[in-house]
Amino acid sequence: MISILDEDFSQLNEFLHQLQPTQLLILVDENTHEYCLPRLLGNLETEIPFEIIEIEAGEEMKTLETAAQLWEILTEFETDRKALMINLGGGVLTDLGGFIASTYKRGIPFINIPTTLLGMCDASIGGKTGIDHQFLKNIIGTFANPEQIFVFPKFLETLPFEELRSGFAEMLKHGLIIDEKHWNDLISIKNLTPQSVFPFIETSMKIKQKVVDQDFTEQNIRKTLNFGHTIGHALESLFLLKGKPIMHGEAVALGMICETRISMLHGLISEETSNTIISHLRKFFPDIDTKQFSVEEILNLMRNDKKNSHGTINFSLLTGIGNSAYNCSVDAEHINKSLHYYQNLP
């Protein structure tokens, strides 16, 4: 499922030779078109006809309108069910591209070539596809696995620092919920650079893949991967609604701080452990001003989260560093306290 590409992309060429799709549809955004597509095309060794489909970059593109445009483009290209979509981009593009591929003619095969750290360690893995609607993140989507995920770590060298940091949040999450050694390895990084994270990318990917393999449709243990996302997604949506989007990883880091605090309030971890985790998270991520949103606004969005049922807001919480629990029902008072705590951090 996961292949780390050599310089000549030989694994990708071998895959295409074996699959023999009728057509390649390479989905890119304006950034990956400029910085990553030349590397892909320069190493592509195939006679299979291909089309380049470019969209604008950004979370704002994950909409029904964009999806409709892409379905129309595939129709114009007379794309059949044996074509292959190649999603070359970050989390937004693999989410959107996977959704388009999984719904067009009831599904065509696709592969992900993630170009951001977030894409590599999170979005491209696990078969979750989706688009946003009415500022609710990934509220429309499917479960559909890519045929393969190909990772070329050097693509990270094309990223601005903020993109690198955004993906790093998901790596830290993997350590916190499952693997204490991974967490300790990551927090020992002094300067966050592509080179400093290279050695840990495959570990993070395998952690997520192992969880997904146990629970593809998120009925139990896969829910632990949502740590930091219940509050994080709500605030990410509010900033998007305000027209001032924040990076996904910044929202997740914020969410992890609040949800670590909730874990402590629930008696699942000690205050010392909570403070230790939060201090490490704040080393890498800036504090974000959330005082512009009321607790009720945040709660309303959290109630719409896909993971809830029977009107209860469910969280995945920490029971230690490297351990977690899911389906934790949290009352509004503790959510309120965690948000107040975050807003008043020194």
PDB file of C-alpha atoms in Angstrom, residues 76-291:
ATOM      1  CA  GLU A  76     -15.603  15.446 -21.436  1.00  0.00           C
ATOM      2  CA  PHE A  77     -12.451  13.302 -21.453  1.00  0.00           C
ATOM      3  CA  GLU A  78     -14.687  10.229 -21.962  1.00  0.00           C
ATOM      4  CA  THR A  79     -13.020   8.663 -18.954  1.00  0.00           C
ATOM      5  CA  ASP A  80     -13.948   5.003 -18.437  1.00  0.00           C
ATOM      6  CA  ARG A  81     -13.843   2.859 -15.318  1.00  0.00           C
ATOM      7  CA  LYS A  82     -10.406   1.452 -16.136  1.00  0.00           C
ATOM      8  CA  ALA A  83      -8.764   4.879 -16.094  1.00  0.00           C
ATOM      9  CA  LEU A  84      -6.486   5.813 -13.180  1.00  0.00           C
ATOM     10  CA  MET A  85      -6.585   9.085 -11.274  1.00  0.00           C
ATOM     11  CA  ILE A  86      -3.259  10.245  -9.835  1.00  0.00           C
ATOM     12  CA  ASN A  87      -3.699  12.721  -6.981  1.00  0.00           C
ATOM     13  CA  LEU A  88      -0.498  14.754  -6.804  1.00  0.00           C
ATOM     14  CA  GLY A  89      -0.790  17.138  -3.892  1.00  0.00           C
ATOM     15  CA  GLY A  90      -1.432  17.692  -0.209  1.00  0.00           C
ATOM     16  CA  GLY A  91      -4.339  16.690   1.985  1.00  0.00           C
ATOM     17  CA  VAL A  92      -6.886  18.895   0.249  1.00  0.00           C
ATOM     18  CA  LEU A  93      -6.082  17.396  -3.114  1.00  0.00           C
ATOM     19  CA  THR A  94      -5.987  13.753  -1.997  1.00  0.00           C
ATOM     20  CA  ASP A  95      -9.285  14.223  -0.106  1.00  0.00           C
ATOM     21  CA  LEU A  96     -10.932  15.808  -3.138  1.00  0.00           C
ATOM     22  CA  GLY A  97      -9.323  13.602  -5.777  1.00  0.00           C
ATOM     23  CA  GLY A  98     -10.183  10.445  -3.878  1.00  0.00           C
ATOM     24  CA  PHE A  99     -13.778  11.611  -3.545  1.00  0.00           C
ATOM     25  CA  ILE A 100     -14.063  12.350  -7.268  1.00  0.00           C
ATOM     26  CA  ALA A 101     -12.519   9.011  -8.235  1.00  0.00           C
ATOM     27  CA  SER A 102     -14.632   7.007  -5.786  1.00  0.00           C
ATOM     28  CA  THR A 103     -17.908   8.514  -7.015  1.00  0.00           C
ATOM     29  CA  TYR A 104     -17.370   8.953 -10.776  1.00  0.00           C
ATOM     30  CA  LYS A 105     -19.165   6.076 -12.546  1.00  0.00           C
ATOM     31  CA  ARG A 106     -19.437   4.486  -9.065  1.00  0.00           C
ATOM     32  CA  GLY A 107     -15.699   4.420  -8.733  1.00  0.00           C
ATOM     33  CA  ILE A 108     -12.498   4.411 -10.729  1.00  0.00           C
ATOM     34  CA  PRO A 109      -9.102   3.417  -9.310  1.00  0.00           C
ATOM     35  CA  PHE A 110      -6.818   6.110  -7.957  1.00  0.00           C
ATOM     36  CA  ILE A 111      -3.411   6.493  -6.368  1.00  0.00           C
ATOM     37  CA  ASN A 112      -2.105   9.190  -4.052  1.00  0.00           C
ATOM     38  CA  ILE A 113       1.280  10.862  -4.404  1.00  0.00           C
ATOM     39  CA  PRO A 114       1.216  13.183  -1.381  1.00  0.00           C
ATOM     40  CA  THR A 115       3.483  16.206  -1.638  1.00  0.00           C
ATOM     41  CA  THR A 116       3.055  17.671   1.856  1.00  0.00           C
ATOM     42  CA  LEU A 117       3.885  16.222   5.254  1.00  0.00           C
ATOM     43  CA  LEU A 118       0.189  16.335   6.157  1.00  0.00           C
ATOM     44  CA  GLY A 119      -0.628  14.400   3.009  1.00  0.00           C
ATOM     45  CA  MET A 120       2.100  11.836   3.586  1.00  0.00           C
ATOM     46  CA  CYS A 121       1.430  11.070   7.238  1.00  0.00           C
ATOM     47  CA  ASP A 122      -2.315  11.563   7.394  1.00  0.00           C
ATOM     48  CA  ALA A 123      -4.640  12.525   4.562  1.00  0.00           C
ATOM     49  CA  SER A 124      -3.419  10.098   1.896  1.00  0.00           C
ATOM     50  CA  ILE A 125      -3.701   7.075   4.211  1.00  0.00           C
ATOM     51  CA  GLY A 126      -6.825   5.315   5.338  1.00  0.00           C
ATOM     52  CA  GLY A 127      -9.278   5.661   2.493  1.00  0.00           C
ATOM     53  CA  LYS A 128     -11.193   8.649   3.828  1.00  0.00           C
ATOM     54  CA  THR A 129     -12.189  10.973   1.010  1.00  0.00           C
ATOM     55  CA  GLY A 130     -14.275  14.082   1.346  1.00  0.00           C
ATOM     56  CA  ILE A 131     -15.347  17.608   0.642  1.00  0.00           C
ATOM     57  CA  ASP A 132     -16.578  20.398   2.889  1.00  0.00           C
ATOM     58  CA  HIS A 133     -20.119  21.750   2.815  1.00  0.00           C
ATOM     59  CA  GLN A 134     -21.560  24.810   4.554  1.00  0.00           C
ATOM     60  CA  PHE A 135     -18.175  25.216   6.279  1.00  0.00           C
ATOM     61  CA  LEU A 136     -18.373  21.756   7.854  1.00  0.00           C
ATOM     62  CA  LYS A 137     -15.165  19.874   7.137  1.00  0.00           C
ATOM     63  CA  ASN A 138     -15.399  16.613   5.201  1.00  0.00           C
ATOM     64  CA  ILE A 139     -19.131  16.352   5.884  1.00  0.00           C
ATOM     65  CA  ILE A 140     -19.631  14.678   2.479  1.00  0.00           C
ATOM     66  CA  GLY A 141     -17.343  11.792   1.595  1.00  0.00           C
ATOM     67  CA  THR A 142     -16.685   8.116   1.084  1.00  0.00           C
ATOM     68  CA  PHE A 143     -14.481   5.355   2.369  1.00  0.00           C
ATOM     69  CA  ALA A 144     -12.354   4.338  -0.622  1.00  0.00           C
ATOM     70  CA  ASN A 145      -8.795   3.059  -0.527  1.00  0.00           C
ATOM     71  CA  PRO A 146      -6.224   4.174  -3.100  1.00  0.00           C
ATOM     72  CA  GLU A 147      -4.637   1.383  -5.095  1.00  0.00           C
ATOM     73  CA  GLN A 148      -1.285   2.560  -3.776  1.00  0.00           C
ATOM     74  CA  ILE A 149       0.385   5.474  -1.984  1.00  0.00           C
ATOM     75  CA  PHE A 150       3.704   6.622  -3.406  1.00  0.00           C
ATOM     76  CA  VAL A 151       5.824   8.936  -1.264  1.00  0.00           C
ATOM     77  CA  PHE A 152       8.746  11.009  -2.485  1.00  0.00           C
ATOM     78  CA  PRO A 153      10.086  12.743   0.651  1.00  0.00           C
ATOM     79  CA  LYS A 154      12.112  15.306  -1.314  1.00  0.00           C
ATOM     80  CA  PHE A 155       8.836  16.978  -2.313  1.00  0.00           C
ATOM     81  CA  LEU A 156       8.880  18.389   1.227  1.00  0.00           C
ATOM     82  CA  GLU A 157      11.768  20.622   0.197  1.00  0.00           C
ATOM     83  CA  THR A 158       9.329  22.621  -1.952  1.00  0.00           C
ATOM     84  CA  LEU A 159       7.129  23.514   1.051  1.00  0.00           C
ATOM     85  CA  PRO A 160       6.946  26.692   3.107  1.00  0.00           C
ATOM     86  CA  PHE A 161       7.714  26.091   6.780  1.00  0.00           C
ATOM     87  CA  GLU A 162       4.060  26.498   7.810  1.00  0.00           C
ATOM     88  CA  GLU A 163       3.033  23.543   5.620  1.00  0.00           C
ATOM     89  CA  LEU A 164       5.749  21.378   7.145  1.00  0.00           C
ATOM     90  CA  ARG A 165       4.668  22.313  10.652  1.00  0.00           C
ATOM     91  CA  SER A 166       1.040  21.578   9.804  1.00  0.00           C
ATOM     92  CA  GLY A 167       1.826  17.966   8.927  1.00  0.00           C
ATOM     93  CA  PHE A 168       4.065  17.617  11.966  1.00  0.00           C
ATOM     94  CA  ALA A 169       0.988  17.995  14.189  1.00  0.00           C
ATOM     95  CA  GLU A 170      -0.423  14.728  12.866  1.00  0.00           C
ATOM     96  CA  MET A 171       2.892  12.967  13.452  1.00  0.00           C
ATOM     97  CA  LEU A 172       2.921  14.174  17.053  1.00  0.00           C
ATOM     98  CA  LYS A 173      -0.645  12.936  17.405  1.00  0.00           C
ATOM     99  CA  HIS A 174       0.366   9.444  16.273  1.00  0.00           C
ATOM    100  CA  GLY A 175       2.978   9.355  19.008  1.00  0.00           C
ATOM    101  CA  LEU A 176       0.623  10.643  21.687  1.00  0.00           C
ATOM    102  CA  ILE A 177      -2.189   8.186  21.022  1.00  0.00           C
ATOM    103  CA  ILE A 178      -0.218   5.022  20.239  1.00  0.00           C
ATOM    104  CA  ASP A 179       3.577   5.155  20.328  1.00  0.00           C
ATOM    105  CA  GLU A 180       5.482   6.860  23.148  1.00  0.00           C
ATOM    106  CA  LYS A 181       8.865   6.265  21.473  1.00  0.00           C
ATOM    107  CA  HIS A 182       7.661   8.020  18.321  1.00  0.00           C
ATOM    108  CA  TRP A 183       6.502  10.975  20.442  1.00  0.00           C
ATOM    109  CA  ASN A 184       9.857  11.146  22.242  1.00  0.00           C
ATOM    110  CA  ASP A 185      11.749  10.963  18.942  1.00  0.00           C
ATOM    111  CA  LEU A 186       9.693  13.823  17.486  1.00  0.00           C
ATOM    112  CA  ILE A 187       9.872  16.164  20.477  1.00  0.00           C
ATOM    113  CA  SER A 188      13.664  15.747  20.474  1.00  0.00           C
ATOM    114  CA  ILE A 189      13.825  17.526  17.094  1.00  0.00           C
ATOM    115  CA  LYS A 190      15.465  20.901  17.651  1.00  0.00           C
ATOM    116  CA  ASN A 191      14.823  22.519  14.253  1.00  0.00           C
ATOM    117  CA  LEU A 192      11.850  21.447  12.165  1.00  0.00           C
ATOM    118  CA  THR A 193      13.128  20.913   8.619  1.00  0.00           C
ATOM    119  CA  PRO A 194      12.388  18.392   5.850  1.00  0.00           C
ATOM    120  CA  GLN A 195      15.680  16.660   6.667  1.00  0.00           C
ATOM    121  CA  SER A 196      14.919  16.424  10.405  1.00  0.00           C
ATOM    122  CA  VAL A 197      11.538  14.743   9.815  1.00  0.00           C
ATOM    123  CA  PHE A 198      12.622  12.423   6.937  1.00  0.00           C
ATOM    124  CA  PRO A 199      13.660   9.569   9.302  1.00  0.00           C
ATOM    125  CA  PHE A 200      10.252   9.492  11.019  1.00  0.00           C
ATOM    126  CA  ILE A 201       7.816   9.781   8.101  1.00  0.00           C
ATOM    127  CA  GLU A 202       7.542   6.072   7.330  1.00  0.00           C
ATOM    128  CA  THR A 203       7.025   5.240  11.028  1.00  0.00           C
ATOM    129  CA  SER A 204       4.171   7.726  11.264  1.00  0.00           C
ATOM    130  CA  MET A 205       2.588   6.382   8.082  1.00  0.00           C
ATOM    131  CA  LYS A 206       2.806   2.794   9.331  1.00  0.00           C
ATOM    132  CA  ILE A 207       1.260   3.744  12.686  1.00  0.00           C
ATOM    133  CA  LYS A 208      -1.797   5.150  10.943  1.00  0.00           C
ATOM    134  CA  GLN A 209      -1.990   2.327   8.401  1.00  0.00           C
ATOM    135  CA  LYS A 210      -1.903  -0.297  11.169  1.00  0.00           C
ATOM    136  CA  VAL A 211      -4.834   1.367  12.952  1.00  0.00           C
ATOM    137  CA  VAL A 212      -6.811   1.691   9.718  1.00  0.00           C
ATOM    138  CA  ASP A 213      -6.191  -1.967   8.826  1.00  0.00           C
ATOM    139  CA  GLN A 214      -7.855  -2.957  12.106  1.00  0.00           C
ATOM    140  CA  ASP A 215     -10.919  -0.732  11.654  1.00  0.00           C
ATOM    141  CA  PHE A 216     -11.392   0.641   8.142  1.00  0.00           C
ATOM    142  CA  THR A 217     -14.867   2.162   8.616  1.00  0.00           C
ATOM    143  CA  GLU A 218     -14.093   3.705  12.018  1.00  0.00           C
ATOM    144  CA  GLN A 219     -16.312   1.648  14.297  1.00  0.00           C
ATOM    145  CA  ASN A 220     -13.842   1.441  17.184  1.00  0.00           C
ATOM    146  CA  ILE A 221     -10.044   1.862  17.443  1.00  0.00           C
ATOM    147  CA  ARG A 222      -9.734   4.115  14.375  1.00  0.00           C
ATOM    148  CA  LYS A 223     -11.600   6.750  16.363  1.00  0.00           C
ATOM    149  CA  THR A 224      -8.425   7.306  18.406  1.00  0.00           C
ATOM    150  CA  LEU A 225      -6.974   9.033  15.322  1.00  0.00           C
ATOM    151  CA  ASN A 226      -9.512  11.809  15.925  1.00  0.00           C
ATOM    152  CA  PHE A 227      -7.650  13.029  18.998  1.00  0.00           C
ATOM    153  CA  GLY A 228      -7.327  16.808  18.712  1.00  0.00           C
ATOM    154  CA  HIS A 229      -9.836  16.958  15.874  1.00  0.00           C
ATOM    155  CA  THR A 230     -13.139  17.413  17.691  1.00  0.00           C
ATOM    156  CA  ILE A 231     -12.254  20.884  18.929  1.00  0.00           C
ATOM    157  CA  GLY A 232      -9.686  21.413  16.177  1.00  0.00           C
ATOM    158  CA  HIS A 233     -12.132  20.848  13.309  1.00  0.00           C
ATOM    159  CA  ALA A 234     -14.744  23.102  14.902  1.00  0.00           C
ATOM    160  CA  LEU A 235     -12.310  25.998  15.170  1.00  0.00           C
ATOM    161  CA  GLU A 236     -10.874  25.318  11.722  1.00  0.00           C
ATOM    162  CA  SER A 237     -14.414  25.570  10.335  1.00  0.00           C
ATOM    163  CA  LEU A 238     -15.107  28.815  12.210  1.00  0.00           C
ATOM    164  CA  PHE A 239     -11.955  30.446  10.880  1.00  0.00           C
ATOM    165  CA  LEU A 240     -12.886  29.264   7.382  1.00  0.00           C
ATOM    166  CA  LEU A 241     -16.371  30.751   7.791  1.00  0.00           C
ATOM    167  CA  LYS A 242     -14.784  34.025   8.889  1.00  0.00           C
ATOM    168  CA  GLY A 243     -12.696  34.091   5.714  1.00  0.00           C
ATOM    169  CA  LYS A 244      -9.451  33.723   7.666  1.00  0.00           C
ATOM    170  CA  PRO A 245      -8.536  30.053   7.290  1.00  0.00           C
ATOM    171  CA  ILE A 246      -5.852  28.580   9.538  1.00  0.00           C
ATOM    172  CA  MET A 247      -3.622  25.603   8.731  1.00  0.00           C
ATOM    173  CA  HIS A 248      -5.114  22.208   9.551  1.00  0.00           C
ATOM    174  CA  GLY A 249      -2.132  21.312  11.708  1.00  0.00           C
ATOM    175  CA  GLU A 250      -2.454  24.533  13.695  1.00  0.00           C
ATOM    176  CA  ALA A 251      -6.096  23.679  14.389  1.00  0.00           C
ATOM    177  CA  VAL A 252      -5.186  20.115  15.389  1.00  0.00           C
ATOM    178  CA  ALA A 253      -2.402  21.333  17.693  1.00  0.00           C
ATOM    179  CA  LEU A 254      -4.876  23.723  19.326  1.00  0.00           C
ATOM    180  CA  GLY A 255      -7.348  20.841  19.608  1.00  0.00           C
ATOM    181  CA  MET A 256      -4.730  18.541  21.115  1.00  0.00           C
ATOM    182  CA  ILE A 257      -3.898  21.107  23.785  1.00  0.00           C
ATOM    183  CA  CYS A 258      -7.565  21.494  24.738  1.00  0.00           C
ATOM    184  CA  GLU A 259      -8.290  17.775  24.574  1.00  0.00           C
ATOM    185  CA  THR A 260      -5.177  16.954  26.606  1.00  0.00           C
ATOM    186  CA  ARG A 261      -6.575  19.318  29.233  1.00  0.00           C
ATOM    187  CA  ILE A 262      -9.957  17.550  29.030  1.00  0.00           C
ATOM    188  CA  SER A 263      -8.155  14.211  29.491  1.00  0.00           C
ATOM    189  CA  MET A 264      -6.747  15.626  32.726  1.00  0.00           C
ATOM    190  CA  LEU A 265     -10.128  17.018  33.844  1.00  0.00           C
ATOM    191  CA  HIS A 266     -11.601  13.539  33.325  1.00  0.00           C
ATOM    192  CA  GLY A 267      -8.909  12.016  35.536  1.00  0.00           C
ATOM    193  CA  LEU A 268      -7.390  10.007  32.668  1.00  0.00           C
ATOM    194  CA  ILE A 269      -3.939  11.596  32.974  1.00  0.00           C
ATOM    195  CA  SER A 270      -2.209  13.580  35.708  1.00  0.00           C
ATOM    196  CA  GLU A 271      -1.838  17.331  35.643  1.00  0.00           C
ATOM    197  CA  GLU A 272       1.928  16.855  35.374  1.00  0.00           C
ATOM    198  CA  THR A 273       1.544  14.692  32.256  1.00  0.00           C
ATOM    199  CA  SER A 274      -0.921  17.179  30.808  1.00  0.00           C
ATOM    200  CA  ASN A 275       1.440  20.104  31.400  1.00  0.00           C
ATOM    201  CA  THR A 276       4.378  18.194  29.892  1.00  0.00           C
ATOM    202  CA  ILE A 277       2.460  17.360  26.694  1.00  0.00           C
ATOM    203  CA  ILE A 278       1.113  20.880  26.315  1.00  0.00           C
ATOM    204  CA  SER A 279       4.515  22.517  26.812  1.00  0.00           C
ATOM    205  CA  HIS A 280       5.998  20.350  24.044  1.00  0.00           C
ATOM    206  CA  LEU A 281       3.130  21.122  21.674  1.00  0.00           C
ATOM    207  CA  ARG A 282       3.553  24.839  22.285  1.00  0.00           C
ATOM    208  CA  LYS A 283       7.258  24.594  21.419  1.00  0.00           C
ATOM    209  CA  PHE A 284       6.283  23.869  17.824  1.00  0.00           C
ATOM    210  CA  PHE A 285       2.967  25.690  17.382  1.00  0.00           C
ATOM    211  CA  PRO A 286       1.919  29.309  17.923  1.00  0.00           C
ATOM    212  CA  ASP A 287      -1.033  30.188  20.136  1.00  0.00           C
ATOM    213  CA  ILE A 288      -4.118  31.178  18.144  1.00  0.00           C
ATOM    214  CA  ASP A 289      -6.599  33.848  19.202  1.00  0.00           C
ATOM    215  CA  THR A 290      -9.907  32.021  19.711  1.00  0.00           C
ATOM    216  CA  LYS A 291     -11.540  34.660  21.911  1.00  0.00           C
TER     217      LYS A 291
END
